[in-house]
Structure formats: C-alpha cells, structure tokens
Amino acid sequence: MTAAERPILVLDSASLYYRSFHALPESMVAPDGRPHNALRGFLSTVTRLVTAHSPASVVACWDNDWRPQWRVDLVPTYKAHRVADASTGVEAEPESLSAQAEAIADVLEAAGIARLGFDGFEADDVIGSLAAQDPHPSIAVSGDRDLVQIVDARTRLLLTVNGGMDKWPLLDPAAVLERFGVPADRYVDLAVLRGDPSDGLPGVPGIGVKTAANLVNAFDGLEGIARAAADTPDHRPMTPRLAAAVTSAGAVIAAAEQVARVRTDLPVLDRASHLDRPRLDDLAQQWGVQRQVSDLMSALARHTADE
C-alpha cells in the first residue's frame, strides 16, 4: 500500500486524553511525583491506533476554543454545564489533567506529529476540515457522536465508546445508518430534533430519538420537516402535535443546526511538523514515559512507511 492509499489518522486529542485520565489511576506518576496517567494512556492509545491502521500520517486535533463564543451566541446553553466559572467561561478540568494536556502537546510536537488547532474553533471543526480537504481517506478517532456527520465513502469514524479499543465501532455509512437510523449526512438533523444533553442542545420538546429519525427519513431533513409541519401537519409520521412543536421551536432548530454542524473550511493542509529528538527524549525522561514514547516512535517507523 502506498502513502497515497493510506488513511490519515485524525485524533480528537481531548477526547482521548480525558478518556485516559479517567481510565487510569492518578497513582501513576512521573519521577517528580506528578500524575502522568493521561499522558501515559494517551501515548499508548496512539501507538495502538497507528499499529492497527497503518496511517499515512497522524494529526492531533486540538480544542483551541472548547466553547466558541459564536456557538454560545447562537445557543447560550451550549456546553454550559461544563463551565467551572461563569464569569470567565473556563472549562472545569482537574489541575493534574491540565498539566498533562500541556505535556501531551509538547510531546506530540517534539515527536513530529502535527498538532492542529484554530482560535475560535473546536477540534471537531479541525477534524471536519481535514476529512473534507485532505486527499487521503480519513479515520477520525473520537468519543463525540457529533462527528458521525462527517462519515462518508472516504471518511470513517472510530467511535471511542463501549469499553476498550477492541470494542470501539469503526463506522462507515452503512454502519451509521444501522446504528442511528439515519444517513450520516442527516445526523445533525437527528441531533437537533432530539437534543443533546452532553452539548447543551435543547432539542424539540416531545421529540425523542425514534420520532426524530422517523421525521428525518420521511421528510428528508430539517427543511422538509419544517415544510411538512406548515403545509401537511397531519401527514404521518407528522401529526398535529408534532407540527405544533416543530413550528414553535423554529428559531431554536435553526440556531442549533448552525451550532451542531462542524466546519469544513479551516485551512488545514499546511501542517508541517518536525522531529526534535533531544527535546522528545528530555520530555520522556521528565514525565517518566520513556517506554511509551519509544513504543510510539517504533510504531510510527514501522506502520507509516510506504510498502
């Protein structure tokens, strides 16, 4: 397989390091006593992903802004439950994880793995832009179901749910339809109608996931649903009750749709990165992750080379 035929491995970095932080005990510490559970788990996870998928390259996508103001302006409840201080908008995050997130960024850069983020945008927007623009096929790795919307013939989503990596589903268009009941390009419509408590999207009162899927499929998405509610409010699966709910929530639906849809137009193709071996070795020693760094570099050497 040539490099052109290999997928790029696109990581939702925060999703992976949060997962490692909560999966591994804080008794795992660096030589200076600082917890390194998130860093250690993150590096081991990336090593396993590289070994399993033999990518052309790896891109670690970053939340430069985990709760962009433009999304909050549209839906004020967006991720509001994750805010530690309402006056600053800072995300609630354990102090020991914050330090490790900085270390992960440093190790990635020293290892020559591209770390890509944009001010005013979330990692999801970076991932969506890479999937849309990069000439390689993509495998996105995230626990965020919002990214189901980017799945297509060239892009798969490794959804980090259901326990260990061996159980993570790798979603293509057929798997999305089977799992969620709607095509991938209609997933946003489903999420907007049913709501998403994890992101603070309110949804339409009285519409659950099954009803939302039925409406999306019957009327070909939000625009068709709005037309059916206005013109034919008693055309199954539309009912007068649902028509009234959809009509009264029109402004909420329009705003939530903009918030839930990931961007695909960020300038992601310029992402030069370079190995800095002395710095990498120093970071590995400081944080006590020499073996994890060695395993990752070996995996990259073995599995990202052209065959």
C-alpha positions as a LaTeX table, in Angstrom:
\begin{tabular}{lrrr}
\hline
Residue & $x$ (\AA) & $y$ (\AA) & $z$ (\AA) \\
\hline
Met1 & 0.00 & 0.00 & 0.00 \\
Thr2 & 1.37 & 3.41 & $-0.97$ \\
Ala3 & 1.18 & 6.52 & 1.21 \\
Ala4 & $-1.49$ & 7.91 & $-1.13$ \\
Glu5 & $-3.74$ & 4.91 & $-0.41$ \\
Arg6 & $-3.30$ & 5.03 & 3.36 \\
Pro7 & $-5.73$ & 6.93 & 5.57 \\
Ile8 & $-4.73$ & 9.84 & 7.73 \\
Leu9 & $-5.42$ & 9.16 & 11.39 \\
Val10 & $-7.23$ & 12.19 & 12.78 \\
Leu11 & $-7.33$ & 12.36 & 16.57 \\
Asp12 & $-9.76$ & 14.21 & 18.79 \\
Ser13 & $-6.96$ & 14.80 & 21.27 \\
Ala14 & $-9.00$ & 15.97 & 24.25 \\
Ser15 & $-11.44$ & 13.10 & 23.87 \\
Leu16 & $-8.55$ & 10.63 & 24.06 \\
Tyr17 & $-6.64$ & 12.20 & 26.92 \\
Tyr18 & $-9.80$ & 12.68 & 29.01 \\
Arg19 & $-10.56$ & 9.02 & 28.45 \\
Ser20 & $-7.08$ & 8.01 & 29.58 \\
Phe21 & $-7.23$ & 10.30 & 32.60 \\
His22 & $-10.42$ & 8.69 & 33.86 \\
Ala23 & $-9.44$ & 5.14 & 32.90 \\
Leu24 & $-6.05$ & 5.04 & 34.63 \\
Pro25 & $-5.27$ & 5.81 & 38.28 \\
Glu26 & $-3.55$ & 9.02 & 39.33 \\
Ser27 & $-1.16$ & 6.84 & 41.31 \\
Met28 & 0.73 & 6.53 & 38.01 \\
Val29 & 3.29 & 9.28 & 38.46 \\
Ala30 & 6.34 & 10.87 & 36.86 \\
Pro31 & 9.73 & 10.85 & 38.65 \\
Asp32 & 8.85 & 14.17 & 40.31 \\
Gly33 & 5.58 & 12.79 & 41.67 \\
Arg34 & 3.20 & 14.43 & 39.21 \\
Pro35 & 0.44 & 12.17 & 37.86 \\
His36 & 1.12 & 11.04 & 34.29 \\
Asn37 & $-1.84$ & 8.73 & 33.79 \\
Ala38 & $-3.43$ & 10.78 & 30.98 \\
Leu39 & $-0.13$ & 11.24 & 29.16 \\
Arg40 & 0.82 & 7.60 & 29.51 \\
Gly41 & $-2.57$ & 6.34 & 28.40 \\
Phe42 & $-2.76$ & 8.79 & 25.50 \\
Leu43 & 0.61 & 7.70 & 24.11 \\
Ser44 & $-0.26$ & 4.02 & 24.45 \\
Thr45 & $-3.59$ & 4.58 & 22.72 \\
Val46 & $-2.00$ & 6.40 & 19.79 \\
Thr47 & 0.58 & 3.61 & 19.47 \\
Arg48 & $-2.17$ & 1.00 & 19.25 \\
Leu49 & $-4.09$ & 3.09 & 16.71 \\
Val50 & $-1.04$ & 3.51 & 14.49 \\
Thr51 & $-0.31$ & $-0.22$ & 14.70 \\
Ala52 & $-3.89$ & $-1.15$ & 13.87 \\
His53 & $-4.49$ & 1.24 & 10.99 \\
Ser54 & $-1.07$ & 1.89 & 9.37 \\
Pro55 & $-1.86$ & 5.52 & 8.51 \\
Ala56 & $-0.06$ & 7.75 & 6.06 \\
Ser57 & 0.19 & 10.30 & 8.86 \\
Val58 & $-1.26$ & 11.25 & 12.22 \\
Val59 & $-2.84$ & 14.60 & 13.03 \\
Ala60 & $-3.68$ & 15.51 & 16.63 \\
Cys61 & $-6.59$ & 17.97 & 16.51 \\
Trp62 & $-6.82$ & 20.44 & 19.35 \\
Asp63 & $-9.54$ & 22.43 & 21.08 \\
Asn64 & $-8.06$ & 25.92 & 20.85 \\
Asp65 & $-11.51$ & 27.04 & 21.94 \\
Trp66 & $-13.60$ & 24.29 & 23.50 \\
Arg67 & $-16.72$ & 26.52 & 23.68 \\
Pro68 & $-16.52$ & 29.12 & 20.88 \\
Gln69 & $-18.37$ & 32.34 & 21.59 \\
Trp70 & $-20.09$ & 32.29 & 18.22 \\
Arg71 & $-21.72$ & 28.99 & 19.16 \\
Val72 & $-22.69$ & 30.28 & 22.61 \\
Asp73 & $-24.25$ & 33.37 & 20.99 \\
Leu74 & $-26.48$ & 31.06 & 18.96 \\
Val75 & $-27.31$ & 28.63 & 21.78 \\
Pro76 & $-26.47$ & 30.06 & 25.24 \\
Thr77 & $-26.79$ & 26.63 & 26.88 \\
Tyr78 & $-24.06$ & 25.19 & 24.63 \\
Lys79 & $-21.72$ & 23.22 & 26.94 \\
Ala80 & $-22.80$ & 25.48 & 29.82 \\
His81 & $-22.80$ & 22.58 & 32.27 \\
Arg82 & $-19.05$ & 22.15 & 31.74 \\
Val83 & $-18.15$ & 25.71 & 32.72 \\
Ala84 & $-16.25$ & 25.95 & 36.00 \\
Asp85 & $-16.61$ & 29.73 & 36.41 \\
Ala86 & $-19.45$ & 31.55 & 34.69 \\
Ser87 & $-17.55$ & 34.85 & 34.83 \\
Thr88 & $-14.60$ & 33.51 & 32.84 \\
Gly89 & $-16.09$ & 30.63 & 30.85 \\
Val90 & $-13.18$ & 28.40 & 31.83 \\
Glu91 & $-13.82$ & 24.67 & 31.47 \\
Ala92 & $-13.97$ & 22.55 & 34.59 \\
Glu93 & $-10.82$ & 20.43 & 34.45 \\
Pro94 & $-8.73$ & 18.76 & 37.16 \\
Glu95 & $-5.46$ & 20.58 & 37.75 \\
Ser96 & $-3.44$ & 17.42 & 37.23 \\
Leu97 & $-5.06$ & 16.94 & 33.83 \\
Ser98 & $-4.32$ & 20.49 & 32.71 \\
Ala99 & $-0.60$ & 19.97 & 33.29 \\
Gln100 & $-0.71$ & 16.67 & 31.41 \\
Ala101 & $-2.56$ & 18.20 & 28.47 \\
Glu102 & 0.29 & 20.68 & 28.11 \\
Ala103 & 2.78 & 17.82 & 28.29 \\
Ile104 & 0.87 & 15.90 & 25.61 \\
Ala105 & 1.05 & 18.94 & 23.33 \\
Asp106 & 4.80 & 19.22 & 23.95 \\
Val107 & 5.44 & 15.52 & 23.32 \\
Leu108 & 3.39 & 15.49 & 20.11 \\
Glu109 & 5.28 & 18.45 & 18.71 \\
Ala110 & 8.68 & 17.04 & 19.67 \\
Ala111 & 7.71 & 13.68 & 18.13 \\
Gly112 & 6.95 & 15.34 & 14.81 \\
Ile113 & 3.22 & 14.61 & 14.99 \\
Ala114 & 1.22 & 17.52 & 13.63 \\
Arg115 & $-0.90$ & 19.23 & 16.30 \\
Leu116 & $-3.53$ & 21.41 & 14.72 \\
Gly117 & $-5.98$ & 23.87 & 16.26 \\
Phe118 & $-7.52$ & 27.22 & 15.37 \\
Asp119 & $-8.54$ & 30.05 & 17.65 \\
Gly120 & $-12.31$ & 30.32 & 17.85 \\
Phe121 & $-12.88$ & 26.70 & 16.81 \\
Glu122 & $-13.11$ & 23.26 & 18.36 \\
Ala123 & $-11.23$ & 20.11 & 17.46 \\
Asp124 & $-14.40$ & 18.86 & 15.74 \\
Asp125 & $-14.10$ & 21.71 & 13.24 \\
Val126 & $-10.48$ & 20.82 & 12.54 \\
Ile127 & $-11.41$ & 17.16 & 12.09 \\
Gly128 & $-14.26$ & 18.03 & 9.72 \\
Ser129 & $-12.00$ & 20.27 & 7.66 \\
Leu130 & $-9.30$ & 17.59 & 7.38 \\
Ala131 & $-11.82$ & 14.99 & 6.30 \\
Ala132 & $-13.22$ & 17.33 & 3.65 \\
Gln133 & $-9.94$ & 18.67 & 2.29 \\
Asp134 & $-7.14$ & 16.13 & 2.64 \\
Pro135 & $-6.63$ & 13.95 & $-0.45$ \\
His136 & $-6.18$ & 10.85 & 1.70 \\
Pro137 & $-9.08$ & 8.91 & 3.15 \\
Ser138 & $-9.53$ & 9.59 & 6.86 \\
Ile139 & $-10.15$ & 7.71 & 10.08 \\
Ala140 & $-11.33$ & 10.12 & 12.78 \\
Val141 & $-10.98$ & 8.92 & 16.37 \\
Ser142 & $-13.34$ & 10.47 & 18.91 \\
Gly143 & $-15.97$ & 9.83 & 21.53 \\
Asp144 & $-18.04$ & 12.74 & 20.18 \\
Arg145 & $-21.08$ & 11.50 & 18.29 \\
Asp146 & $-21.35$ & 14.89 & 16.57 \\
Leu147 & $-18.64$ & 13.64 & 14.22 \\
Val148 & $-20.97$ & 10.99 & 12.81 \\
Gln149 & $-21.94$ & 13.75 & 10.37 \\
Ile150 & $-18.55$ & 13.61 & 8.58 \\
Val151 & $-18.74$ & 9.90 & 7.74 \\
Asp152 & $-18.85$ & 9.22 & 4.01 \\
Ala153 & $-17.23$ & 7.00 & 1.40 \\
Arg154 & $-13.78$ & 8.43 & 2.27 \\
Thr155 & $-14.16$ & 9.07 & 5.99 \\
Arg156 & $-14.76$ & 6.60 & 8.80 \\
Leu157 & $-15.26$ & 7.32 & 12.49 \\
Leu158 & $-13.72$ & 5.17 & 15.19 \\
Leu159 & $-16.15$ & 5.91 & 18.00 \\
Thr160 & $-14.46$ & 5.51 & 21.38 \\
Val161 & $-17.38$ & 4.02 & 23.28 \\
Asn162 & $-18.28$ & 0.64 & 24.76 \\
Gly163 & $-15.15$ & 0.00 & 26.80 \\
Gly164 & $-11.74$ & $-0.93$ & 25.41 \\
Met165 & $-10.39$ & $-0.27$ & 21.94 \\
Asp166 & $-11.28$ & $-3.74$ & 20.71 \\
Lys167 & $-14.95$ & $-2.82$ & 21.17 \\
Trp168 & $-14.84$ & 0.60 & 19.51 \\
Pro169 & $-17.05$ & 0.58 & 16.39 \\
Leu170 & $-15.48$ & 1.76 & 13.15 \\
Leu171 & $-18.36$ & 3.49 & 11.40 \\
Asp172 & $-18.79$ & 3.73 & 7.66 \\
Pro173 & $-22.02$ & 4.99 & 6.01 \\
Ala174 & $-23.76$ & 1.60 & 6.29 \\
Ala175 & $-22.83$ & 1.25 & 9.96 \\
Val176 & $-24.08$ & 4.77 & 10.73 \\
Leu177 & $-27.45$ & 4.02 & 9.17 \\
Glu178 & $-27.75$ & 0.76 & 11.10 \\
Arg179 & $-26.68$ & 2.29 & 14.42 \\
Phe180 & $-28.52$ & 5.63 & 14.34 \\
Gly181 & $-31.34$ & 5.04 & 11.88 \\
Val182 & $-30.46$ & 7.96 & 9.59 \\
Pro183 & $-27.79$ & 8.56 & 6.94 \\
Ala184 & $-24.60$ & 10.21 & 8.19 \\
Asp185 & $-25.34$ & 13.44 & 6.34 \\
Arg186 & $-28.63$ & 13.68 & 8.25 \\
Tyr187 & $-27.18$ & 13.02 & 11.70 \\
Val188 & $-27.15$ & 16.73 & 12.56 \\
Asp189 & $-30.88$ & 16.91 & 11.81 \\
Leu190 & $-31.46$ & 14.00 & 14.18 \\
Ala191 & $-29.35$ & 15.58 & 16.94 \\
Val192 & $-31.07$ & 18.95 & 16.62 \\
Leu193 & $-34.55$ & 17.47 & 16.92 \\
Arg194 & $-33.90$ & 15.10 & 19.81 \\
Gly195 & $-31.45$ & 17.41 & 21.61 \\
Asp196 & $-28.04$ & 16.56 & 23.03 \\
Pro197 & $-27.61$ & 16.99 & 26.79 \\
Ser198 & $-23.85$ & 16.41 & 26.54 \\
Asp199 & $-23.55$ & 19.61 & 24.50 \\
Gly200 & $-26.49$ & 21.52 & 25.95 \\
Leu201 & $-28.57$ & 21.44 & 22.77 \\
Pro202 & $-32.20$ & 21.74 & 23.88 \\
Gly203 & $-34.00$ & 19.73 & 21.18 \\
Val204 & $-37.69$ & 19.95 & 20.43 \\
Pro205 & $-39.98$ & 19.13 & 23.38 \\
Gly206 & $-41.80$ & 15.86 & 22.87 \\
Ile207 & $-39.47$ & 14.52 & 20.16 \\
Gly208 & $-37.24$ & 11.61 & 21.12 \\
Val209 & $-34.68$ & 9.76 & 19.05 \\
Lys210 & $-37.11$ & 7.35 & 17.34 \\
Thr211 & $-39.58$ & 10.07 & 16.38 \\
Ala212 & $-36.73$ & 12.30 & 15.22 \\
Ala213 & $-35.35$ & 9.56 & 12.98 \\
Asn214 & $-38.77$ & 8.87 & 11.50 \\
Leu215 & $-39.29$ & 12.55 & 10.70 \\
Val216 & $-35.81$ & 12.97 & 9.21 \\
Asn217 & $-36.21$ & 9.97 & 6.94 \\
Ala218 & $-39.78$ & 10.75 & 5.93 \\
Phe219 & $-39.22$ & 14.40 & 5.06 \\
Asp220 & $-35.54$ & 14.44 & 4.06 \\
Gly221 & $-34.19$ & 16.57 & 6.88 \\
Leu222 & $-35.00$ & 19.75 & 8.75 \\
Glu223 & $-36.17$ & 21.83 & 5.80 \\
Gly224 & $-38.57$ & 19.13 & 4.68 \\
Ile225 & $-39.80$ & 18.65 & 8.24 \\
Ala226 & $-40.50$ & 22.38 & 8.60 \\
Arg227 & $-42.44$ & 22.37 & 5.31 \\
Ala228 & $-44.44$ & 19.32 & 6.36 \\
Ala229 & $-45.27$ & 20.92 & 9.70 \\
Ala230 & $-46.54$ & 24.04 & 7.95 \\
Asp231 & $-48.27$ & 22.51 & 4.94 \\
Thr232 & $-49.34$ & 18.98 & 5.87 \\
Pro233 & $-49.47$ & 18.77 & 9.67 \\
Asp234 & $-51.44$ & 15.54 & 9.64 \\
His235 & $-49.31$ & 13.51 & 7.22 \\
Arg236 & $-47.73$ & 10.58 & 9.04 \\
Pro237 & $-45.31$ & 10.47 & 10.72 \\
Met238 & $-46.09$ & 14.18 & 11.11 \\
Thr239 & $-49.00$ & 14.75 & 13.45 \\
Pro240 & $-50.70$ & 17.97 & 14.54 \\
Arg241 & $-48.93$ & 17.72 & 17.90 \\
Leu242 & $-45.51$ & 17.31 & 16.28 \\
Ala243 & $-46.26$ & 20.02 & 13.74 \\
Ala244 & $-47.05$ & 22.46 & 16.53 \\
Ala245 & $-43.87$ & 21.52 & 18.40 \\
Val246 & $-41.67$ & 21.89 & 15.32 \\
Thr247 & $-43.25$ & 25.20 & 14.32 \\
Ser248 & $-42.94$ & 26.74 & 17.78 \\
Ala249 & $-39.30$ & 25.63 & 18.01 \\
Gly250 & $-38.35$ & 27.00 & 14.60 \\
Ala251 & $-35.82$ & 29.56 & 15.86 \\
Val252 & $-34.26$ & 27.07 & 18.27 \\
Ile253 & $-33.92$ & 24.49 & 15.49 \\
Ala254 & $-32.25$ & 26.99 & 13.15 \\
Ala255 & $-29.73$ & 28.10 & 15.78 \\
Ala256 & $-28.95$ & 24.58 & 16.99 \\
Glu257 & $-28.37$ & 23.39 & 13.43 \\
Gln258 & $-25.64$ & 26.01 & 12.97 \\
Val259 & $-24.06$ & 25.07 & 16.29 \\
Ala260 & $-24.10$ & 21.31 & 15.68 \\
Arg261 & $-22.70$ & 21.40 & 12.15 \\
Val262 & $-18.91$ & 21.14 & 12.12 \\
Arg263 & $-16.88$ & 23.44 & 9.92 \\
Thr264 & $-15.12$ & 22.08 & 6.86 \\
Asp265 & $-13.36$ & 25.21 & 5.61 \\
Leu266 & $-10.48$ & 25.75 & 8.05 \\
Pro267 & $-7.02$ & 25.97 & 6.40 \\
Val268 & $-5.75$ & 22.56 & 7.48 \\
Leu269 & $-3.47$ & 21.44 & 4.67 \\
Asp270 & $-0.41$ & 23.39 & 5.85 \\
Arg271 & 0.65 & 21.38 & 8.89 \\
Ala272 & 4.41 & 20.93 & 8.73 \\
Ser273 & 5.94 & 19.10 & 11.71 \\
His274 & 9.48 & 18.02 & 12.55 \\
Leu275 & 11.01 & 15.52 & 14.93 \\
Asp276 & 13.07 & 17.08 & 17.72 \\
Arg277 & 14.73 & 14.01 & 19.21 \\
Pro278 & 16.69 & 15.68 & 22.02 \\
Arg279 & 13.60 & 17.52 & 23.26 \\
Leu280 & 11.48 & 14.38 & 22.94 \\
Asp281 & 13.96 & 12.35 & 24.98 \\
Asp282 & 14.08 & 15.07 & 27.62 \\
Leu283 & 10.29 & 15.23 & 27.90 \\
Ala284 & 10.04 & 11.44 & 28.09 \\
Gln285 & 12.53 & 11.38 & 30.96 \\
Gln286 & 10.90 & 14.28 & 32.81 \\
Trp287 & 7.48 & 12.62 & 32.68 \\
Gly288 & 8.63 & 9.03 & 33.11 \\
Val289 & 7.17 & 7.81 & 29.82 \\
Gln290 & 10.32 & 6.61 & 28.07 \\
Arg291 & 8.81 & 3.25 & 27.18 \\
Gln292 & 5.58 & 4.76 & 25.86 \\
Val293 & 7.48 & 7.26 & 23.72 \\
Ser294 & 9.80 & 4.54 & 22.42 \\
Asp295 & 6.83 & 2.32 & 21.53 \\
Leu296 & 5.10 & 5.17 & 19.71 \\
Met297 & 8.16 & 6.13 & 17.69 \\
Ser298 & 8.74 & 2.48 & 16.76 \\
Ala299 & 5.13 & 2.10 & 15.65 \\
Leu300 & 5.33 & 5.24 & 13.54 \\
Ala301 & 8.53 & 3.99 & 11.89 \\
Arg302 & 7.04 & 0.57 & 11.16 \\
His303 & 3.50 & 1.41 & 10.19 \\
Thr304 & 3.56 & 4.75 & 8.39 \\
Ala305 & 6.24 & 3.84 & 5.83 \\
Asp306 & 5.25 & 3.03 & 2.25 \\
Glu307 & 5.06 & $-0.61$ & 1.32 \\
\hline
\end{tabular}
